[in-house]
Amino acid sequence: MEITTTSNVFLNDWINQISSTKVDFIPDNVLVESLKYIEENGIPNLKNEAYRNIPIESILKRYFRKIEYNLSSEVNTSTSITSIFSLHVILSPSYTVTNGFHEGLSVVSTPLSIESQYLERLGQTQMHQKDFFAALNTAYNHRLTVIRIHKNIEQPLHILHALEPFLNFSQHRLLVIVDKGVSVKILESLDDANVQHSYLYNFVTEVFIDEEASVEWHSIQKNITNNVFCIHNASFSLQKNASLKHYQFSLEGSLWRNNLNFHIHNTDINCELKGLSIGKQQNIISQNTSVYHHSGYSHSYQLYKNIAEDKSTVLFNGFILVDKNAQKTDAYQNSKNILLNDNATIFAKPQLEIYADDVKCSHGSSMGALNEDALFYLKARGIEESEAQKLLLQAFYSDILESIDNVKIKEFIEPLISI
C-alpha cells in the first residue's frame, strides 16, 4: 500500500522503504484513516504546535534517511531477548512468556491468530488521527502483541522491549486488556544493550481497564549510549470504579517522545499520573499528557518533575479536557522544573479545557534553579558541591519514587536514576 504525497519527496521515499504490504490485523476503516492522516499532514515540523522545539524531520533526514528494517512475518517469538521480535513479557527474571496461556495471563503475538474481539479494539482511541507516528505505526507495522490479564497477578509483570542490533528502525504495537476486578502491577522497560548505532523505535500501546480493576504501570526509559530515538503513543481507557497509577521515568537517550492519553469513561475512577524527566548532554525529552474526563464524579491527579542540564531540552505539555456532562470532576495538574545551567532548556505548558460548570480543576507550573542557600548550607558542612547538588536533586524527586508501592519495582528503577 504505497503512499504518494505531492509536497514531500523525502516522506515518499522514507515511507516506501518501510512497507508496501497491507497490514492484516488493523481494521480497514482505521487503516484508511491512518493513511489519510499521513498523506494530509506529513512529518511534523517545527511549525507544528505538538512538535515545537523538536526537529523531528531533521532527525529523520540526518540519522534515518536509509532504513534497515526487517519486514519478515516469519518471526521466532521464543528466541532470546535480542531476537527480531521486539517485545517480551517477563513474570520473573527466570521466566519469560512469549506466546501462550499462564495463570491469570494470556499472551498472543503476530503472526499467530488473534481473536477478532481483540482486533476490534485497535484504533478505538483514535491516536492515529492525532499523531504522525501513531498513524505510521497503524498503517505500516506488522507486529502486534495482545496481553489479556484475567486474574490477579501477585508478582509484577515485566514488559521488555528488545531492540534488534542489526536494524536501525522497528515498530511494535501492544494491546493490553485488564478484566473486571483484576489487580496488576506492570513494569515496562527497554533493552538496548546490543545497539551501537542510531536507532528509531516507534511503538503504540493501547490499554483497556475494565470496571473495578486496578493497574499500576511503571515505564522506565534509559539509553546510556544516547543513540536511541524513541516515540511512544499510549492510550489508557478506564471504566467504572477503575483505578490507574501511571509512572513515567525518562532518563538518558537521544530522544524520548511520549504521547500519553488517558480516557475516563465512567464514574468513580481514580487516575494518578506521575513522572520524572532528567535531560543531559543534548538529549530531548518530551512528555505530553492528555486526560479526557468524558464522565463526571471522577478524579485525576498529575505531578511531573523535570531536570535539565548541559544542552538538553525537556518539554512538558499537560492537557485536561472536561466534557460538558462530566460534572463533579476533580482534576489537578502540576509540573515542577529545575534548570541546572544556562544552556539547558525547559518548556512547560499546562492546559485546561472545561465545558462543565460544577468541577474542581487546577493546574500549575514552577521553574527555577537549585536553592542557593541550601547548597551553601551543605557545602559549609564539608560536603563537596557536586555531592550537595546530588542530595538536593534527590530530595526534589524523592516523593515520586517513594509513592511507588511495590518494593521490587522501586528497587529496579532507583539505581537507573543518575544525576
Coordinates of C-alpha atoms in Angstrom, one line a residue:
M1 CA 0.0 0.0 0.0
E2 CA 2.2 2.8 -1.3
I3 CA 1.6 6.4 -0.3
T4 CA 2.4 9.4 -2.6
T5 CA 2.3 13.0 -1.5
T6 CA 2.8 15.9 -3.8
S7 CA 4.7 18.1 -1.3
N8 CA 7.4 15.9 0.3
V9 CA 9.7 13.8 -1.7
F10 CA 11.6 12.7 1.4
L11 CA 8.4 11.4 3.0
N12 CA 7.5 9.4 -0.1
D13 CA 10.9 7.8 -0.2
W14 CA 11.1 7.2 3.5
I15 CA 7.7 5.5 3.9
N16 CA 8.2 3.4 0.8
Q17 CA 11.3 1.9 2.5
I18 CA 9.2 0.7 5.4
S19 CA 6.4 -1.2 3.7
S20 CA 4.2 -1.8 0.6
T21 CA 2.2 -4.6 2.2
K22 CA -1.2 -4.3 3.7
V23 CA -1.3 -4.8 7.5
D24 CA -3.7 -7.7 8.2
F25 CA -4.7 -7.0 11.8
I26 CA -5.7 -3.4 11.7
P27 CA -9.5 -2.8 10.9
D28 CA -9.9 -1.4 7.4
N29 CA -11.5 1.9 8.4
V30 CA -8.7 2.6 10.9
L31 CA -6.1 1.7 8.2
V32 CA -7.7 4.2 5.7
E33 CA -7.8 6.9 8.4
S34 CA -4.1 6.4 9.2
L35 CA -3.1 6.6 5.5
K36 CA -5.2 9.7 5.1
Y37 CA -3.6 11.4 8.1
I38 CA -0.1 10.6 6.8
E39 CA -0.8 12.0 3.4
E40 CA -2.6 15.1 4.6
N41 CA -0.2 16.1 7.5
G42 CA 3.1 14.6 6.7
I43 CA 6.1 14.5 9.0
P44 CA 5.6 17.2 11.8
N45 CA 8.0 20.2 11.5
L46 CA 8.9 22.9 14.0
K47 CA 5.8 24.9 13.0
N48 CA 3.6 22.0 14.2
E49 CA 2.5 23.0 17.7
A50 CA 2.7 19.5 19.0
Y51 CA 6.3 19.1 17.9
R52 CA 7.5 22.6 18.5
N53 CA 11.2 22.6 19.6
I54 CA 11.7 19.1 18.4
P55 CA 13.4 19.0 15.0
I56 CA 11.9 15.6 14.1
E57 CA 12.2 15.9 10.3
S58 CA 15.8 16.9 10.6
I59 CA 16.5 13.9 12.9
L60 CA 15.0 11.6 10.3
K61 CA 16.9 13.1 7.5
R62 CA 20.2 13.1 9.4
Y63 CA 20.1 9.6 11.0
F64 CA 17.4 7.6 9.3
R65 CA 17.4 8.6 5.6
K66 CA 18.2 4.9 4.9
I67 CA 16.2 2.5 6.9
E68 CA 17.3 -1.0 7.9
Y69 CA 14.0 -2.7 8.6
N70 CA 13.1 -6.4 8.5
L71 CA 9.5 -6.9 7.2
S72 CA 9.6 -10.7 7.5
S73 CA 6.4 -12.1 9.2
E74 CA 8.3 -15.3 10.0
V75 CA 9.2 -14.2 13.5
N76 CA 10.5 -16.7 16.0
T77 CA 8.9 -15.4 19.2
S78 CA 10.6 -17.9 21.5
T79 CA 14.2 -16.8 20.9
S80 CA 16.4 -14.8 23.2
I81 CA 15.9 -11.3 24.4
T82 CA 17.7 -9.9 21.4
S83 CA 15.5 -11.6 18.8
I84 CA 13.8 -9.7 16.0
F85 CA 10.6 -10.0 17.9
S86 CA 10.8 -6.8 19.9
L87 CA 8.6 -7.3 22.9
H88 CA 8.8 -10.0 25.6
V89 CA 6.7 -10.4 28.7
I90 CA 8.5 -11.5 31.9
L91 CA 7.0 -12.6 35.1
S92 CA 10.3 -13.0 36.9
P93 CA 14.0 -12.9 35.9
S94 CA 14.0 -16.6 35.1
Y95 CA 10.5 -16.9 33.5
T96 CA 9.8 -15.5 30.1
V97 CA 6.4 -15.6 28.5
T98 CA 6.3 -15.2 24.7
N99 CA 3.1 -16.8 23.4
G100 CA 0.8 -18.9 25.5
F101 CA -1.6 -19.1 28.4
H102 CA -0.5 -18.9 32.0
E103 CA -2.2 -18.5 35.4
G104 CA -4.1 -15.2 35.1
L105 CA -2.5 -14.2 31.9
S106 CA -2.6 -14.9 28.1
V107 CA -0.2 -13.6 25.5
V108 CA -0.6 -13.8 21.8
S109 CA 1.6 -12.3 19.1
T110 CA 1.5 -12.0 15.4
P111 CA 1.9 -13.9 13.1
L112 CA -0.3 -16.2 15.3
S113 CA -4.1 -15.9 15.0
I114 CA -5.5 -13.2 17.2
E115 CA -9.3 -13.2 18.1
S116 CA -11.4 -10.6 16.3
Q117 CA -12.7 -9.3 19.7
Y118 CA -9.2 -8.0 20.4
L119 CA -8.6 -6.6 16.9
E120 CA -11.8 -4.6 17.0
R121 CA -10.3 -2.5 19.9
L122 CA -7.3 -1.4 17.8
G123 CA -7.6 2.3 17.0
Q124 CA -10.6 3.0 19.2
T125 CA -8.9 5.9 20.9
Q126 CA -8.0 7.5 17.5
M127 CA -4.4 8.2 18.3
H128 CA -3.7 7.5 14.6
Q129 CA -5.8 10.7 13.8
K130 CA -3.7 12.9 16.2
D131 CA -0.1 12.0 15.6
F132 CA 2.1 11.1 12.6
F133 CA 4.0 8.3 14.3
A134 CA 0.8 6.7 15.7
A135 CA -0.6 6.8 12.1
L136 CA 2.7 5.4 10.8
N137 CA 2.6 2.5 13.3
T138 CA -1.0 1.8 12.5
A139 CA -0.6 1.7 8.7
Y140 CA 2.9 0.1 8.4
N141 CA 3.5 -2.0 11.4
H142 CA 3.5 -5.8 11.1
R143 CA 3.9 -6.7 14.8
L144 CA 1.2 -6.9 17.4
T145 CA 1.2 -8.4 20.9
V146 CA -2.0 -8.9 22.9
I147 CA -1.9 -9.3 26.6
R148 CA -5.0 -10.2 28.5
I149 CA -5.0 -10.3 32.3
H150 CA -8.0 -12.1 33.6
K151 CA -6.9 -12.9 37.2
N152 CA -4.9 -11.1 39.9
I153 CA -1.1 -11.5 39.4
E154 CA 0.8 -11.3 42.6
Q155 CA 4.3 -10.6 41.1
P156 CA 4.9 -7.5 38.9
L157 CA 4.6 -8.2 35.2
H158 CA 7.6 -7.0 33.2
I159 CA 7.2 -5.9 29.6
L160 CA 10.6 -5.7 27.9
H161 CA 11.1 -4.1 24.5
A162 CA 14.2 -5.6 23.0
L163 CA 15.8 -3.7 20.1
E164 CA 17.3 -5.7 17.2
P165 CA 21.1 -4.7 16.9
F166 CA 21.2 -5.3 13.2
L167 CA 18.4 -2.9 12.3
N168 CA 18.1 0.8 12.8
F169 CA 14.3 1.1 12.8
S170 CA 11.5 -1.0 14.3
Q171 CA 7.8 -0.7 15.3
H172 CA 5.6 -2.6 17.6
R173 CA 2.0 -2.4 18.9
L174 CA 0.9 -3.6 22.3
L175 CA -2.7 -4.2 23.3
V176 CA -3.4 -4.8 27.0
I177 CA -6.8 -5.8 28.4
V178 CA -7.3 -5.9 32.1
D179 CA -10.5 -7.7 33.1
K180 CA -13.1 -6.7 35.6
G181 CA -11.9 -6.6 39.2
V182 CA -8.3 -7.6 38.3
S183 CA -5.3 -6.1 40.1
V184 CA -1.9 -6.0 38.4
K185 CA 1.4 -4.1 38.6
I186 CA 3.4 -3.7 35.4
L187 CA 6.9 -2.6 34.7
E188 CA 7.9 -1.5 31.2
S189 CA 11.5 -1.1 30.1
L190 CA 13.8 -1.1 27.1
D191 CA 16.6 -3.5 26.3
D192 CA 19.1 -1.8 24.0
A193 CA 22.3 -3.4 25.2
N194 CA 23.4 -4.6 21.8
V195 CA 22.5 -1.4 19.9
Q196 CA 25.6 0.6 19.0
H197 CA 24.2 2.9 16.3
S198 CA 21.4 5.3 15.9
Y199 CA 18.1 3.5 16.3
L200 CA 14.5 4.7 15.8
Y201 CA 11.8 2.8 17.8
N202 CA 8.2 3.7 17.2
F203 CA 5.6 1.9 19.3
V204 CA 1.9 2.2 20.2
T205 CA 0.3 0.9 23.4
E206 CA -3.5 0.6 24.0
V207 CA -4.7 -0.4 27.4
F208 CA -8.3 -1.1 28.3
I209 CA -9.0 -1.3 32.1
D210 CA -12.4 -2.8 32.9
E211 CA -14.7 -2.0 35.9
E212 CA -13.2 -2.2 39.4
A213 CA -9.8 -3.1 38.0
S214 CA -6.6 -1.7 39.5
V215 CA -3.5 -1.1 37.4
E216 CA -0.1 0.3 38.4
W217 CA 2.0 1.0 35.3
H218 CA 5.7 2.0 35.5
S219 CA 7.6 2.9 32.4
I220 CA 11.3 3.4 32.6
Q221 CA 13.3 4.8 29.6
K222 CA 17.1 4.9 29.7
N223 CA 19.7 4.6 26.9
I224 CA 23.2 5.3 28.2
T225 CA 24.8 5.3 24.7
N226 CA 22.5 8.2 23.7
N227 CA 21.7 6.7 20.3
V228 CA 18.1 5.6 20.7
F229 CA 15.3 7.8 19.4
C230 CA 12.0 6.6 20.8
I231 CA 8.5 7.7 20.1
H232 CA 5.7 6.2 22.1
N233 CA 2.0 6.8 21.7
A234 CA -0.1 5.3 24.5
S235 CA -3.7 5.3 25.5
F236 CA -5.4 4.1 28.7
S237 CA -9.2 3.7 28.8
L238 CA -10.8 3.3 32.2
Q239 CA -14.3 2.1 33.1
K240 CA -16.4 2.5 36.3
N241 CA -14.6 2.2 39.6
A242 CA -11.3 1.5 37.9
S243 CA -8.0 2.9 39.2
L244 CA -4.7 3.6 37.5
K245 CA -1.4 4.8 38.8
H246 CA 1.0 5.6 35.9
Y247 CA 4.7 6.5 36.4
Q248 CA 6.9 7.7 33.5
F249 CA 10.6 7.9 34.0
S250 CA 12.6 9.3 31.0
L251 CA 16.3 9.5 31.5
E252 CA 19.3 9.3 29.2
G253 CA 18.7 8.9 25.5
S254 CA 18.8 10.9 22.3
L255 CA 15.0 11.4 22.1
W256 CA 12.1 10.3 24.3
R257 CA 8.8 11.4 22.9
N258 CA 5.8 10.2 24.9
N259 CA 2.2 11.0 24.0
L260 CA 0.2 9.7 26.9
N261 CA -3.6 9.7 26.6
F262 CA -6.0 8.8 29.5
H263 CA -9.7 8.4 28.9
I264 CA -12.1 8.4 31.9
H265 CA -15.3 6.9 30.6
N266 CA -17.4 6.5 33.7
T267 CA -17.8 7.5 37.4
D268 CA -15.7 6.8 40.5
I269 CA -12.5 6.5 38.6
N270 CA -9.1 7.5 40.1
C271 CA -6.3 8.3 37.7
E272 CA -3.0 9.2 39.2
L273 CA -0.1 10.2 36.9
K274 CA 3.5 11.0 38.0
G275 CA 6.7 11.4 36.1
L276 CA 10.4 12.3 36.2
S277 CA 12.5 13.5 33.3
I278 CA 16.2 14.1 33.5
G279 CA 17.8 15.7 30.4
K280 CA 21.6 15.5 29.9
Q281 CA 24.0 16.4 27.1
Q282 CA 21.9 17.3 24.0
N283 CA 19.0 15.0 24.9
I284 CA 15.4 15.8 24.0
I285 CA 12.7 14.6 26.4
S286 CA 9.1 15.5 25.5
Q287 CA 6.2 14.4 27.8
N288 CA 2.7 15.1 26.5
T289 CA -0.2 14.1 28.7
S290 CA -3.9 14.4 27.7
V291 CA -6.5 13.5 30.3
Y292 CA -10.1 13.3 28.9
H293 CA -12.9 13.4 31.5
H294 CA -15.8 12.0 29.4
S295 CA -17.8 11.3 32.6
G296 CA -18.1 13.0 35.9
Y297 CA -17.6 12.1 39.6
S298 CA -14.0 11.0 38.9
H299 CA -10.6 12.2 39.9
S300 CA -7.3 12.8 38.1
Y301 CA -4.0 13.9 39.6
Q302 CA -0.8 14.8 37.7
L303 CA 2.6 15.6 39.1
Y304 CA 5.6 15.7 36.7
K305 CA 9.1 16.8 37.7
N306 CA 11.8 17.8 35.2
I307 CA 15.5 18.4 35.5
A308 CA 17.6 19.7 32.6
E309 CA 21.4 20.2 32.4
D310 CA 24.1 20.6 29.8
K311 CA 22.4 21.4 26.4
S312 CA 19.4 19.2 26.9
T313 CA 15.8 20.2 26.1
V314 CA 12.9 19.0 28.3
L315 CA 9.3 19.6 27.5
F316 CA 6.1 19.0 29.3
N317 CA 2.7 19.6 27.8
G318 CA -0.2 18.7 30.0
F319 CA -3.8 18.9 28.7
I320 CA -7.1 18.3 30.6
L321 CA -10.4 18.1 28.9
V322 CA -13.7 18.1 30.9
D323 CA -16.7 17.3 28.8
K324 CA -20.0 19.2 29.4
N325 CA -21.5 16.1 31.1
A326 CA -18.5 15.5 33.3
Q327 CA -19.9 17.3 36.4
K328 CA -18.2 16.8 39.8
T329 CA -14.9 16.2 38.1
D330 CA -11.8 16.7 40.3
A331 CA -8.7 17.3 38.2
Y332 CA -5.3 18.5 39.3
Q333 CA -2.1 19.1 37.3
N334 CA 1.3 20.4 38.3
S335 CA 4.8 20.4 36.8
K336 CA 7.9 21.4 38.7
N337 CA 11.1 22.1 36.8
I338 CA 14.8 22.7 37.7
L339 CA 17.4 24.2 35.3
L340 CA 20.9 23.3 36.2
N341 CA 22.7 25.7 33.8
D342 CA 22.0 28.4 31.2
N343 CA 22.5 26.2 28.2
A344 CA 19.7 23.8 29.1
T345 CA 16.0 24.5 28.2
I346 CA 12.7 23.5 29.8
F347 CA 9.3 24.2 28.3
A348 CA 6.2 23.7 30.4
K349 CA 2.7 24.2 29.0
P350 CA -0.3 23.3 31.2
Q351 CA -3.8 23.5 29.6
L352 CA -7.3 23.2 30.8
E353 CA -10.4 22.9 28.6
I354 CA -13.6 22.8 30.7
Y355 CA -17.2 22.6 29.4
A356 CA -18.9 21.6 32.7
D357 CA -19.8 24.2 35.4
D358 CA -19.6 22.1 38.6
V359 CA -16.0 21.0 38.7
K360 CA -12.8 21.4 40.8
C361 CA -9.9 21.8 38.4
S362 CA -6.5 23.4 38.8
H363 CA -3.1 23.4 37.1
G364 CA 0.3 25.0 37.9
S365 CA 3.9 25.1 36.9
S366 CA 7.1 26.3 38.6
M367 CA 10.5 26.9 37.2
G368 CA 13.8 27.6 39.0
A369 CA 17.3 26.6 39.9
L370 CA 18.7 24.8 42.9
N371 CA 18.2 26.6 46.2
E372 CA 21.5 28.5 46.7
D373 CA 21.0 28.8 50.5
A374 CA 20.5 25.1 50.8
L375 CA 23.6 24.4 48.6
F376 CA 25.7 26.8 50.7
Y377 CA 24.4 25.2 53.9
L378 CA 25.6 21.7 52.8
K379 CA 28.9 23.0 51.5
A380 CA 29.6 24.8 54.8
R381 CA 29.4 21.4 56.5
G382 CA 32.1 19.9 54.4
I383 CA 30.0 18.3 51.6
E384 CA 31.5 18.7 48.1
E385 CA 29.4 20.9 45.8
S386 CA 28.7 18.0 43.3
E387 CA 27.5 15.8 46.2
A388 CA 25.5 18.6 47.7
Q389 CA 23.8 19.2 44.4
K390 CA 23.0 15.5 44.1
L391 CA 21.4 15.4 47.6
L392 CA 19.2 18.4 46.7
L393 CA 18.1 16.9 43.4
Q394 CA 17.3 13.6 45.1
A395 CA 15.2 15.5 47.6
F396 CA 13.4 17.2 44.7
Y397 CA 12.2 13.9 43.1
S398 CA 12.1 11.6 46.1
D399 CA 8.3 11.9 46.5
I400 CA 7.9 10.4 43.0
L401 CA 9.9 7.3 43.9
E402 CA 8.5 7.0 47.4
S403 CA 5.0 6.8 46.1
I404 CA 5.7 3.6 44.3
D405 CA 4.1 0.8 46.4
N406 CA 5.9 -2.2 45.1
V407 CA 9.4 -2.6 46.6
K408 CA 10.7 -4.8 43.7
I409 CA 9.7 -2.2 41.1
K410 CA 11.2 0.6 43.2
E411 CA 14.5 -1.3 43.6
F412 CA 14.6 -1.8 39.8
I413 CA 14.1 1.9 38.9
E414 CA 16.0 3.7 41.6
P415 CA 19.6 2.6 40.6
L416 CA 18.9 3.7 37.0
I417 CA 18.4 7.3 38.0
S418 CA 21.7 9.1 37.8
I419 CA 22.2 12.8 38.4

